[in-house]
Coordinates of C-alpha atoms in Angstrom, one line a residue:
Chain A
M1 CA -4.6 -19.5 -4.2
A2 CA -7.4 -20.8 -5.8
T3 CA -6.5 -24.1 -5.1
M4 CA -6.9 -23.5 -1.8
Q5 CA -8.2 -25.9 -0.4
V6 CA -11.0 -25.2 2.5
G7 CA -11.0 -26.5 5.8
D8 CA -7.6 -27.8 5.8
G9 CA -6.8 -25.8 8.8
A10 CA -8.2 -29.1 11.1
D11 CA -6.1 -31.3 9.5
A12 CA -3.3 -28.9 9.6
L13 CA -3.5 -29.1 13.5
S14 CA -3.3 -33.1 14.2
P15 CA 0.6 -33.5 13.8
I16 CA 0.4 -31.5 17.4
F17 CA -1.3 -34.5 18.7
K18 CA 0.1 -37.0 16.9
S19 CA 4.3 -36.4 17.5
R20 CA 6.0 -37.0 20.4
S21 CA 9.3 -34.4 19.8
P22 CA 9.0 -31.5 22.8
L23 CA 5.4 -29.7 22.6
L24 CA 7.3 -26.0 21.4
L25 CA 9.3 -28.0 18.5
R26 CA 6.2 -29.3 17.4
L27 CA 4.5 -25.6 17.4
W28 CA 7.1 -25.0 15.3
R29 CA 7.0 -27.2 12.8
T30 CA 3.1 -26.6 12.9
W31 CA 3.0 -23.1 13.0
D32 CA 6.1 -22.3 11.4
I33 CA 6.8 -18.5 11.7
A34 CA 3.3 -17.6 12.8
L35 CA 4.3 -19.0 16.1
P36 CA 6.8 -16.6 16.9
G37 CA 5.0 -13.7 15.1
A38 CA 1.7 -14.7 17.8
I39 CA 3.4 -14.4 20.6
F40 CA 5.4 -11.0 19.6
F41 CA 2.1 -9.7 18.2
A42 CA 0.3 -11.0 21.6
F43 CA 3.2 -9.2 23.4
I44 CA 2.7 -6.1 21.2
L45 CA -1.1 -6.3 22.0
L46 CA -1.1 -7.0 26.1
A47 CA 2.1 -3.5 26.3
S48 CA -0.5 -1.2 24.4
L49 CA -3.8 -2.7 26.4
L50 CA -1.8 -2.4 29.9
A51 CA 0.0 0.7 28.6
S52 CA -1.6 3.3 31.6
T53 CA -0.5 0.8 34.1
I54 CA 3.0 -0.6 32.3
A55 CA 4.5 3.1 31.5
P56 CA 6.3 5.0 33.6
R57 CA 5.3 8.6 32.9
D58 CA 1.8 10.6 31.8
P59 CA 2.1 10.6 28.2
G60 CA 1.3 14.3 27.8
Q61 CA 3.2 15.2 30.8
R62 CA 6.2 18.0 29.9
D63 CA 9.0 18.4 31.3
I64 CA 11.3 21.0 29.9
K65 CA 14.4 20.3 31.7
N66 CA 14.8 16.8 30.7
R67 CA 14.2 17.8 26.9
L68 CA 15.9 15.6 24.4
K69 CA 17.4 13.2 26.2
S70 CA 19.0 10.5 24.7
P71 CA 17.5 6.5 25.9
S72 CA 18.8 5.9 29.3
L73 CA 17.4 3.7 32.2
E74 CA 15.4 6.6 33.8
Y75 CA 14.2 7.3 29.8
P76 CA 14.4 3.8 28.1
F77 CA 13.6 5.3 24.7
G78 CA 14.5 9.2 25.8
T79 CA 12.1 12.1 25.5
D80 CA 11.0 14.7 22.8
E81 CA 11.5 18.7 22.4
I82 CA 9.6 18.8 25.5
G83 CA 10.3 16.7 27.4
R84 CA 7.8 14.0 27.0
D85 CA 8.7 9.9 27.5
V86 CA 9.0 8.5 24.5
F87 CA 8.1 5.2 26.1
S88 CA 5.5 5.9 27.8
R89 CA 4.1 7.6 24.0
V90 CA 4.9 4.5 22.2
L91 CA 2.9 2.5 25.0
H92 CA 0.2 4.6 24.7
G93 CA 0.3 5.1 21.0
G94 CA 0.3 1.4 20.6
R95 CA -3.2 1.4 21.5
S96 CA -4.3 4.4 18.6
V97 CA -2.2 2.7 16.1
L98 CA -3.7 -1.5 17.1
G99 CA -7.7 -0.2 17.9
T100 CA -7.5 1.9 14.4
G101 CA -6.0 -1.1 12.6
F102 CA -8.7 -3.8 14.2
L103 CA -11.6 -1.8 13.9
A104 CA -11.3 -0.7 10.1
L105 CA -10.2 -4.3 10.0
A106 CA -13.3 -5.0 10.8
L107 CA -15.2 -2.5 8.7
S108 CA -13.6 -3.8 6.0
F109 CA -13.8 -7.2 6.7
F110 CA -17.9 -6.7 7.1
F111 CA -18.9 -5.2 4.1
G112 CA -16.4 -6.6 2.1
L113 CA -18.1 -10.1 2.9
G114 CA -21.5 -8.1 2.9
I115 CA -21.1 -6.8 -0.9
G116 CA -18.2 -10.3 -2.3
I117 CA -21.1 -13.3 -1.0
P118 CA -24.0 -12.0 -2.5
G119 CA -22.6 -11.4 -5.4
G120 CA -20.8 -14.3 -6.0
Y121 CA -23.5 -16.6 -4.5
L122 CA -26.5 -15.1 -6.1
G123 CA -24.1 -13.8 -9.9
G124 CA -25.9 -12.0 -13.0
R125 CA -26.1 -8.6 -13.2
L126 CA -25.9 -8.3 -9.3
D127 CA -22.3 -9.3 -9.2
V128 CA -21.6 -7.6 -12.4
L129 CA -23.1 -4.3 -10.8
L130 CA -21.3 -4.8 -7.1
M131 CA -18.2 -6.3 -9.0
R132 CA -18.1 -3.0 -11.3
C133 CA -18.0 -1.0 -8.6
M134 CA -15.4 -2.9 -6.6
D135 CA -12.9 -2.3 -9.9
I136 CA -13.7 1.6 -10.2
M137 CA -12.8 1.6 -5.9
L138 CA -9.6 -0.2 -6.8
S139 CA -8.5 2.4 -9.9
F140 CA -7.3 4.7 -6.8
P141 CA -4.0 3.4 -5.2
S142 CA -5.3 2.2 -1.9
I143 CA -3.4 5.0 0.4
L144 CA -4.9 7.4 -2.0
L145 CA -8.6 6.5 -2.0
A146 CA -8.3 6.8 2.0
I147 CA -6.7 10.0 1.7
L148 CA -9.9 10.9 -0.3
V149 CA -12.3 9.9 2.2
V150 CA -10.3 11.9 5.2
T151 CA -10.7 15.0 2.9
T152 CA -13.8 14.3 2.1
L153 CA -15.1 13.5 5.6
G154 CA -13.0 15.7 7.4
T155 CA -9.9 14.4 10.3
G156 CA -10.6 12.7 13.4
P157 CA -10.0 9.4 14.9
G158 CA -13.5 8.0 13.7
N159 CA -12.8 9.3 10.6
L160 CA -9.3 7.8 9.7
I161 CA -10.9 4.0 10.7
V162 CA -13.6 4.9 8.1
A163 CA -11.1 6.1 5.3
V164 CA -8.6 3.2 5.7
G165 CA -11.6 0.9 6.1
V166 CA -13.2 1.6 3.1
A167 CA -10.3 1.8 1.2
Q168 CA -9.8 -1.9 1.6
V169 CA -13.4 -2.9 1.5
P170 CA -13.2 -4.5 -2.5
V171 CA -9.9 -6.1 -2.0
F172 CA -12.4 -8.3 0.8
A173 CA -14.9 -8.1 -1.6
R174 CA -13.2 -9.7 -4.3
L175 CA -11.4 -12.0 -2.6
A176 CA -15.2 -13.6 -0.8
R177 CA -16.7 -13.7 -3.9
A178 CA -14.2 -15.8 -5.3
V179 CA -14.2 -18.2 -2.3
V180 CA -18.0 -18.5 -2.9
L181 CA -17.6 -19.1 -6.5
L182 CA -15.3 -21.9 -5.3
L183 CA -17.7 -23.5 -2.5
M184 CA -20.9 -23.3 -5.0
N185 CA -19.1 -26.0 -7.0
Q186 CA -18.2 -28.3 -3.8
E187 CA -20.8 -31.2 -3.1
Y188 CA -22.5 -30.5 0.3
V189 CA -23.5 -27.2 -1.1
V190 CA -25.0 -29.3 -4.5
A191 CA -26.7 -31.9 -2.5
A192 CA -28.0 -28.8 0.0
R193 CA -29.7 -27.2 -3.2
A194 CA -30.5 -30.5 -4.3
L195 CA -32.4 -31.0 -1.1
G196 CA -33.8 -27.9 -1.3
A197 CA -32.2 -26.4 1.3
R198 CA -33.0 -22.5 0.9
D199 CA -30.9 -19.7 0.1
P200 CA -30.3 -18.2 3.0
A201 CA -29.8 -21.1 4.6
I202 CA -27.2 -23.1 2.5
V203 CA -24.9 -19.5 3.0
Q204 CA -25.3 -19.6 6.8
R205 CA -24.7 -23.2 7.1
H206 CA -22.5 -24.2 4.6
I207 CA -20.7 -21.0 2.9
L208 CA -19.7 -18.8 5.4
P209 CA -18.8 -21.6 8.2
N210 CA -16.3 -22.8 5.2
M211 CA -14.9 -19.5 3.8
L212 CA -14.3 -18.3 7.0
P213 CA -11.0 -19.9 7.4
P214 CA -9.3 -18.9 3.9
V215 CA -10.6 -15.1 4.5
L216 CA -9.4 -14.9 8.1
V217 CA -6.1 -16.0 6.7
H218 CA -6.4 -12.9 4.8
A219 CA -7.7 -10.8 6.9
S220 CA -4.5 -11.6 9.3
A221 CA -2.3 -10.6 6.8
M222 CA -4.2 -7.5 5.8
L223 CA -4.1 -5.9 9.4
A224 CA -0.6 -5.0 8.3
V225 CA -1.8 -3.1 5.7
T226 CA -4.4 -1.0 8.2
I227 CA -2.0 -0.5 11.0
S228 CA 0.4 0.7 7.8
S229 CA -1.8 2.8 6.3
A230 CA -3.6 4.3 9.8
T231 CA -0.1 5.3 11.0
A232 CA 1.0 7.0 7.0
L233 CA -2.2 9.3 7.1
N234 CA -1.6 10.5 10.7
F235 CA 2.2 10.6 9.4
L236 CA 0.8 12.9 7.2
G237 CA -1.4 15.1 9.7
L238 CA -4.7 13.7 8.3
G239 CA -5.7 11.2 11.2
V240 CA -5.6 11.9 14.6
E241 CA -5.1 15.9 16.2
T242 CA -2.2 16.6 17.1
G243 CA -1.1 15.7 20.3
T244 CA -2.5 13.1 20.4
P245 CA 0.3 10.0 20.9
D246 CA 0.2 7.9 18.1
W247 CA 3.3 6.2 16.2
G248 CA 2.9 7.8 12.9
M249 CA 2.2 11.0 14.4
M250 CA 5.5 11.2 16.9
I251 CA 7.3 9.9 13.5
A252 CA 6.4 13.2 11.8
D253 CA 7.3 15.3 15.1
G254 CA 10.3 13.5 14.8
Q255 CA 11.1 14.5 11.5
S256 CA 12.8 17.5 12.3
L257 CA 14.9 16.3 15.1
L258 CA 16.7 14.2 12.8
F259 CA 20.4 16.2 13.6
D260 CA 19.6 16.1 17.5
A261 CA 17.4 13.4 18.6
A262 CA 17.1 10.5 15.7
H263 CA 15.6 8.7 18.6
V264 CA 12.4 10.6 19.0
P265 CA 11.2 9.1 15.2
F266 CA 13.3 5.8 15.5
F267 CA 11.8 3.6 18.3
P268 CA 8.0 4.4 17.3
G269 CA 9.1 3.3 13.7
L270 CA 11.2 0.6 15.4
C271 CA 7.6 -0.6 17.0
L272 CA 5.9 -0.2 13.8
T273 CA 8.0 -2.1 11.6
L274 CA 8.1 -5.1 14.6
T275 CA 4.1 -4.9 14.4
V276 CA 3.5 -5.0 10.8
L277 CA 6.6 -8.1 11.0
S278 CA 4.7 -10.0 13.3
V279 CA 1.1 -9.5 12.2
N280 CA 3.0 -10.4 8.8
F281 CA 4.9 -14.0 10.0
I282 CA 1.3 -14.5 11.4
G283 CA -0.4 -14.1 7.9
D284 CA 2.4 -15.5 6.2
G285 CA 2.6 -18.8 8.2
L286 CA -0.7 -19.3 8.1
R287 CA -1.3 -19.3 4.8
D288 CA 1.7 -21.6 3.8
R289 CA -0.3 -24.6 6.7
L290 CA -3.4 -23.6 5.1
D291 CA -2.3 -23.9 1.5
P292 CA -1.8 -27.4 1.3
Y293 CA -0.3 -26.3 -2.3
M294 CA 2.4 -24.1 -0.8
R295 CA 3.0 -26.4 2.3
N296 CA 3.9 -29.1 -0.8
Q297 CA 6.0 -26.7 -2.6
S298 CA 8.1 -25.5 0.5
R299 CA 9.1 -28.3 1.8
Chain B
M1 CA -7.4 -11.6 -27.9
L2 CA -8.8 -9.2 -30.0
A3 CA -12.2 -8.7 -28.4
W4 CA -10.4 -9.0 -25.1
F5 CA -8.0 -5.8 -26.5
I6 CA -11.3 -3.8 -27.4
R7 CA -13.6 -4.6 -24.5
R8 CA -10.3 -3.4 -22.3
L9 CA -10.0 -0.8 -24.3
I10 CA -13.8 0.2 -24.1
W11 CA -14.0 0.2 -20.4
L12 CA -11.1 2.3 -20.0
P13 CA -12.6 5.4 -20.9
F14 CA -15.6 4.5 -18.9
V15 CA -13.2 4.2 -15.6
L16 CA -11.4 7.1 -16.5
W17 CA -14.8 8.9 -16.1
T18 CA -15.9 7.5 -13.4
V19 CA -12.6 8.0 -11.2
T20 CA -13.3 11.4 -12.3
T21 CA -16.4 12.0 -11.8
L22 CA -16.6 10.6 -7.9
T23 CA -13.5 12.9 -7.3
F24 CA -15.9 15.6 -8.5
F25 CA -18.5 14.7 -5.7
A26 CA -16.3 13.7 -3.0
L27 CA -14.8 16.0 -2.8
R28 CA -18.2 18.7 -3.3
L29 CA -19.5 17.2 -0.6
V30 CA -16.8 18.3 1.8
P31 CA -18.6 20.3 4.5
G32 CA -18.5 23.9 4.5
N33 CA -17.5 26.6 1.3
P34 CA -14.2 26.1 0.6
I35 CA -14.1 29.9 -0.7
Q36 CA -14.8 30.5 3.2
S37 CA -11.1 29.3 3.7
I38 CA -10.0 31.3 1.0
S39 CA -11.8 34.3 1.9
N40 CA -11.3 35.0 5.7
Q41 CA -9.6 38.2 4.5
L42 CA -12.3 39.3 2.3
V43 CA -15.5 40.6 4.0
D44 CA -16.9 42.9 1.1
P45 CA -19.2 40.6 -0.5
V46 CA -18.6 42.0 -4.2
A47 CA -15.8 40.6 -4.1
I48 CA -16.3 37.1 -2.7
A49 CA -19.3 36.8 -5.3
R50 CA -16.6 37.6 -8.2
I51 CA -14.6 34.8 -6.3
E52 CA -17.4 32.6 -6.4
A53 CA -18.2 33.0 -9.8
Q54 CA -14.8 32.4 -10.9
W55 CA -14.4 28.8 -9.7
D56 CA -18.4 28.5 -10.3
L57 CA -19.3 28.1 -6.8
D58 CA -22.8 30.0 -7.2
K59 CA -24.0 27.7 -9.7
P60 CA -26.0 24.6 -9.2
L61 CA -23.8 21.5 -8.7
H62 CA -24.9 19.5 -12.2
L63 CA -23.9 23.0 -13.9
Q64 CA -20.5 23.3 -12.3
Y65 CA -19.7 19.4 -12.9
L66 CA -20.9 20.1 -16.5
N67 CA -18.6 23.3 -16.8
F68 CA -15.7 21.0 -15.1
M69 CA -16.3 18.3 -17.7
R70 CA -16.4 20.3 -20.8
A71 CA -12.9 22.0 -19.8
L72 CA -11.3 19.2 -18.7
L73 CA -12.1 17.6 -21.8
S74 CA -10.5 20.3 -23.7
G75 CA -7.4 20.2 -21.9
D76 CA -8.3 22.9 -19.1
T77 CA -8.0 21.7 -15.3
G78 CA -8.6 25.2 -13.9
I79 CA -7.0 27.3 -11.6
S80 CA -5.8 27.0 -8.3
M81 CA -8.2 28.3 -5.5
S82 CA -5.4 29.2 -3.2
S83 CA -2.8 30.5 -5.2
G84 CA -4.1 31.7 -8.3
V85 CA -1.9 29.5 -10.8
P86 CA -3.4 27.2 -13.2
I87 CA -3.5 23.7 -12.6
N88 CA -1.9 22.5 -16.0
R89 CA 1.2 24.5 -14.8
L90 CA 0.9 22.6 -11.7
L91 CA 0.6 20.0 -12.7
F92 CA 3.8 20.2 -15.1
E93 CA 6.1 20.6 -12.8
R94 CA 4.5 18.0 -9.9
V95 CA 4.0 15.6 -12.2
P96 CA 7.1 14.2 -14.1
P97 CA 9.1 14.0 -10.6
T98 CA 6.3 11.7 -8.7
I99 CA 6.8 9.5 -11.9
E100 CA 10.5 9.4 -11.6
L101 CA 10.3 8.3 -8.0
A102 CA 7.7 5.7 -8.8
L103 CA 9.2 4.2 -11.4
V104 CA 13.5 4.1 -10.8
A105 CA 11.5 2.9 -7.6
M106 CA 9.4 0.2 -9.3
L107 CA 13.0 -0.5 -11.5
F108 CA 15.0 -1.2 -8.6
S109 CA 12.3 -3.5 -7.2
T110 CA 11.4 -5.2 -10.0
I111 CA 15.5 -6.4 -10.3
A112 CA 16.5 -6.3 -6.8
G113 CA 13.3 -8.9 -6.2
I114 CA 13.9 -10.8 -9.3
V115 CA 17.5 -11.9 -8.5
I116 CA 17.1 -12.3 -4.6
G117 CA 13.9 -14.1 -5.1
V118 CA 15.6 -16.9 -7.7
M119 CA 18.4 -17.1 -5.4
A120 CA 15.7 -17.9 -2.4
G121 CA 13.8 -20.3 -4.8
V122 CA 17.1 -22.6 -6.5
T123 CA 18.9 -22.7 -3.3
R124 CA 19.4 -26.0 -1.4
R125 CA 20.1 -24.8 1.1
R126 CA 17.1 -24.6 3.6
L127 CA 19.6 -22.1 5.9
V128 CA 19.6 -19.6 2.9
D129 CA 16.5 -20.0 1.9
N130 CA 14.7 -19.1 5.2
A131 CA 17.0 -16.2 5.4
L132 CA 15.6 -14.3 2.5
R133 CA 12.1 -15.1 3.3
L134 CA 12.8 -13.7 6.6
L135 CA 14.5 -10.7 4.4
A136 CA 11.2 -10.7 2.3
I137 CA 8.9 -10.1 5.0
T138 CA 11.1 -7.5 6.8
G139 CA 11.6 -5.5 3.9
M140 CA 7.9 -6.0 3.2
S141 CA 7.0 -4.8 7.0
L142 CA 9.2 -1.7 6.7
P143 CA 6.6 1.8 6.5
W144 CA 8.2 3.7 3.9
F145 CA 8.0 6.9 6.0
W146 CA 10.1 5.3 8.7
V147 CA 12.5 4.0 6.6
A148 CA 12.6 7.2 4.5
I149 CA 13.9 8.7 7.5
M150 CA 16.0 6.5 8.8
L151 CA 17.9 6.7 5.6
V152 CA 18.3 10.3 5.8
I153 CA 19.7 9.4 9.8
V154 CA 22.3 7.3 8.5
F155 CA 23.4 8.3 4.9
A156 CA 22.7 12.1 5.1
V157 CA 23.3 13.0 8.3
R158 CA 25.7 10.6 10.2
L159 CA 27.2 9.9 6.5
R160 CA 26.8 12.7 5.0
V161 CA 26.8 10.8 1.5
A162 CA 23.3 11.9 0.4
P163 CA 21.7 15.2 0.0
T164 CA 18.5 15.3 2.9
S165 CA 16.3 16.7 1.2
G166 CA 15.4 18.1 -2.6
R167 CA 15.4 16.8 -6.1
I168 CA 18.8 19.0 -7.3
D169 CA 21.0 20.9 -5.5
P170 CA 19.4 24.6 -6.1
R171 CA 23.0 26.1 -6.9
L172 CA 22.5 24.5 -10.4
S173 CA 21.5 25.9 -13.3
Y174 CA 19.8 23.8 -15.9
E175 CA 17.0 23.9 -19.0
I176 CA 13.6 22.3 -18.1
I177 CA 11.9 20.8 -21.3
T178 CA 9.8 18.1 -19.9
N179 CA 10.1 18.5 -16.6
F180 CA 11.6 14.9 -16.6
M181 CA 14.9 15.5 -14.9
L182 CA 16.5 12.2 -16.2
V183 CA 15.7 13.7 -20.1
D184 CA 16.0 17.1 -20.1
H185 CA 19.6 16.7 -18.7
L186 CA 20.1 14.0 -21.3
L187 CA 18.8 16.3 -24.0
T188 CA 21.2 18.9 -23.1
G189 CA 24.2 17.2 -22.3
N190 CA 23.9 19.2 -18.5
R191 CA 26.7 16.4 -17.0
E192 CA 26.6 18.5 -13.8
A193 CA 23.1 18.6 -13.4
L194 CA 22.3 14.6 -14.2
L195 CA 24.6 13.3 -11.7
S196 CA 23.7 16.0 -9.0
F197 CA 20.0 14.7 -10.3
L198 CA 20.5 11.3 -9.6
H199 CA 22.3 11.6 -6.3
H200 CA 19.2 13.4 -5.1
L201 CA 17.6 10.3 -6.5
I202 CA 18.9 7.5 -4.5
L203 CA 17.2 7.9 -1.3
P204 CA 14.0 8.9 -2.0
S205 CA 13.4 5.9 -4.9
L206 CA 15.4 3.2 -2.3
A207 CA 12.7 4.4 0.2
I208 CA 9.8 3.6 -1.8
G209 CA 11.6 0.6 -3.6
I210 CA 12.2 -1.7 -0.4
T211 CA 8.7 -2.1 0.7
S212 CA 8.2 -3.8 -2.8
T213 CA 11.2 -5.3 -3.1
G214 CA 10.2 -7.7 -0.4
F215 CA 6.5 -8.8 -2.1
V216 CA 8.7 -9.4 -5.4
T217 CA 10.9 -11.5 -4.1
R218 CA 8.2 -13.7 -2.3
L219 CA 6.6 -13.4 -5.2
T220 CA 9.2 -14.6 -7.5
R221 CA 10.7 -17.0 -5.0
A222 CA 6.8 -19.1 -5.1
A223 CA 6.7 -18.7 -8.8
M224 CA 10.3 -20.1 -9.2
L225 CA 9.5 -23.0 -6.9
E226 CA 6.3 -24.0 -9.0
E227 CA 8.1 -23.6 -12.1
L228 CA 10.8 -26.0 -10.8
H229 CA 8.5 -28.6 -10.2
S230 CA 6.7 -28.2 -13.6
S231 CA 6.7 -31.4 -15.9
Y232 CA 8.7 -29.2 -18.5
V233 CA 11.7 -28.5 -16.0
R234 CA 11.9 -32.1 -15.3
T235 CA 12.5 -32.9 -18.8
A236 CA 15.0 -29.8 -19.5
R237 CA 16.9 -31.3 -16.7
G238 CA 16.5 -34.6 -18.4
K239 CA 17.8 -33.6 -21.9
G240 CA 20.9 -33.0 -19.6
L241 CA 21.1 -28.7 -19.5
G242 CA 22.6 -27.6 -16.2
E243 CA 21.2 -26.2 -13.5
R244 CA 21.5 -22.9 -14.5
Q245 CA 20.7 -23.4 -17.5
V246 CA 17.2 -24.3 -16.5
A247 CA 16.6 -22.0 -13.3
L248 CA 17.4 -19.0 -15.7
R249 CA 16.4 -20.0 -19.2
H250 CA 13.1 -22.0 -18.4
A251 CA 11.8 -21.6 -15.2
L252 CA 12.4 -18.3 -14.5
R253 CA 10.3 -16.9 -18.1
N254 CA 7.1 -19.0 -16.7
A255 CA 7.9 -17.5 -12.8
I256 CA 8.4 -13.6 -13.8
L257 CA 4.6 -13.7 -15.5
P258 CA 3.3 -12.8 -12.2
V259 CA 5.9 -10.7 -11.7
I260 CA 4.9 -8.7 -14.3
T261 CA 1.2 -8.2 -12.7
L262 CA 2.2 -8.0 -9.5
Q263 CA 4.5 -4.9 -10.3
G264 CA 1.3 -3.1 -12.3
L265 CA -0.5 -3.5 -9.2
Q266 CA 2.3 -2.4 -7.3
F267 CA 3.2 0.7 -9.0
G268 CA 0.0 2.1 -7.8
A269 CA 1.0 1.9 -4.6
L270 CA 5.1 3.0 -5.2
L271 CA 2.3 6.0 -6.5
G272 CA 1.3 5.9 -2.6
G273 CA 4.6 5.7 -1.6
A274 CA 6.0 8.7 -3.4
V275 CA 3.1 10.5 -1.7
I276 CA 4.2 9.7 1.3
T277 CA 7.8 9.8 1.0
E278 CA 7.8 12.7 -1.0
A279 CA 7.1 14.9 2.4
V280 CA 10.1 13.4 4.3
F281 CA 12.2 14.2 1.3
A282 CA 10.5 17.6 0.5
W283 CA 10.8 16.4 -2.8
P284 CA 8.6 18.7 -5.0
G285 CA 6.2 15.9 -6.4
L286 CA 2.0 15.5 -6.8
G287 CA 2.1 14.1 -3.0
R288 CA 2.9 17.0 -1.5
L289 CA 1.4 19.2 -4.0
L290 CA -2.0 16.8 -2.8
L291 CA -1.0 17.8 0.7
E292 CA -0.6 21.4 0.3
G293 CA -4.1 21.3 -1.3
I294 CA -5.8 19.2 1.2
L295 CA -4.4 21.3 3.6
S296 CA -5.0 24.5 2.2
R297 CA -8.3 23.4 1.4
D298 CA -8.0 24.0 -2.4
Y299 CA -10.0 21.5 -3.3
S300 CA -9.3 22.4 -7.2
V301 CA -5.6 21.1 -6.4
V302 CA -6.3 18.2 -4.8
Q303 CA -9.4 16.9 -7.5
A304 CA -6.5 17.1 -9.7
A305 CA -4.0 15.4 -7.9
V306 CA -6.7 12.6 -6.9
I307 CA -7.3 12.3 -11.1
V308 CA -4.2 12.5 -12.3
V309 CA -2.5 9.8 -9.4
A310 CA -6.2 7.3 -10.3
L311 CA -5.4 7.7 -14.2
A312 CA -1.9 6.8 -14.2
Y313 CA -2.5 3.9 -11.7
V314 CA -5.4 2.4 -14.3
L315 CA -3.0 3.5 -17.6
M316 CA -0.3 1.7 -16.0
N317 CA -2.4 -1.3 -15.0
T318 CA -4.5 -1.6 -18.2
L319 CA -0.7 -1.8 -19.9
V320 CA 0.6 -4.1 -18.1
D321 CA -2.6 -6.5 -18.6
M322 CA -2.1 -6.0 -22.6
L323 CA 1.8 -7.1 -21.7
Y324 CA 1.0 -9.6 -20.2
Y325 CA -1.5 -11.2 -23.2
V326 CA 1.8 -10.5 -25.0
V327 CA 4.2 -11.6 -23.2
D328 CA 2.3 -15.1 -22.2
P329 CA 1.8 -17.3 -25.2
R330 CA -0.9 -19.5 -23.8
L331 CA -3.1 -16.8 -23.3
N332 CA -2.9 -15.6 -26.7
Q333 CA -4.4 -18.7 -27.6
S334 CA -7.4 -19.0 -26.2

């Protein structure tokens, strides 16, 4: 990872415009598994965003007469123990899951960069202090840190986001710091400094734009982590309120139905797995693309 | 090298202290008086005052902290607020099952991950490599709790080859010495109990191990590819060594180094996985203790559970770091 070359993203794109083979094949060669990952993720994102339009039923609507129905044309994912349509609930649950995942990621991204950039750029005691703080946060397994934060703040969707986000801050802080240290030795930064540019200008013009590609690639992979930990906390009952359609909570509710209606926990979990999988595809494909070292090795 | 060891050992108690302190104060930030939740039935102010005094809740925060640290250093973790059981006893009951689970999951993921990763790394057939790569990413993406439930549905409910929950058949009688069942049953030679325990252990450890198998596989593959392109491997090939020898004797020995680090870091994830997976299998471990503590607002228990998990994680990381220095002779010299 240390050999990651910054700004390679643009070069990686060039084959698209040179080659003459069909567009899809060219895209595949360029983006590898990131392509199917992105397509599938876009599909899930769209389905969740349009949940209220697509969903055939209200996610909270009970229908005791039709409880625990197996999947059928009428109920594609079956119904749960109080007759709610699992398909509609999964669609609505996607919103909560993706929303929490993205917001938690954004939180850890900004705080991580806010800690990592000054640490790496200014160095000295500030750097030592900041990084030691991050080390201490890292001495909790991340899910445990999230649980601790949720316990302290109390449950609820907002606190869930904070808990999941805070747990990932040190990861971004360390990454941002490492990339900044790498960029500081680049000629253009040294040149800018020699020309008398001030620190804020150097960070804004030279460091930030160049650190974004590798950090964003990492962020795309981290979305998988924030989504999984948010659902895990919901599964444990430490996140959103009972009754809210959320994949983690639906799996937890379905746990008591293993013998009669395995479809109730199966479908939300399948969607969760596919979402995380598509995010990991994007992250993995992008990393192979943007890391020239990996590219040479794997071809 | 020696200086590094010493620095590491000085840093360790500092981390342990910070983790403990942080947990202590974080839980004191929780809104509301913890005593309210357990003393709902109590209206007698004298009784409430007595309970508050028992947990130091009537004292200012800094005194609570000093008393807590003093007790902790002498090995006393206090008494559970909700059940009145000494926390040391709860820890003795609950810590070994979780460690067992995490270690077995780690063993599984290390072996499976390295085997699959080496296979993906040495194969010349892109189809095989890509298939194994997809398998690894899929493994990484499986959420613990869902895998756990699916394993129960398939192997316990449908095929009936494994038990759905618990740590051992409750009808068996056995002796508890260390509460690490593997050790206890081997020591007492209780074959029946040992088999029952292993039978109960398979599904939970598999549920936790699958995810990290994906990570190990991916890293092993990348490391193998890197090593197989290095000059010493070319030399080994030039000497006329077979490809098998080159891969296993030369490349793997170096490729295994990053895997050791990964597994050290994974141990935290595995402990976290155990915390979550225990909920599915009714595994009587730390995770369930932690969750029970949170739900009953028993902060003395939550505090102890969080601290123990963090301590185990920190110790494991230190151990792995040291192991790394021992295993990698290059670092020894610098």
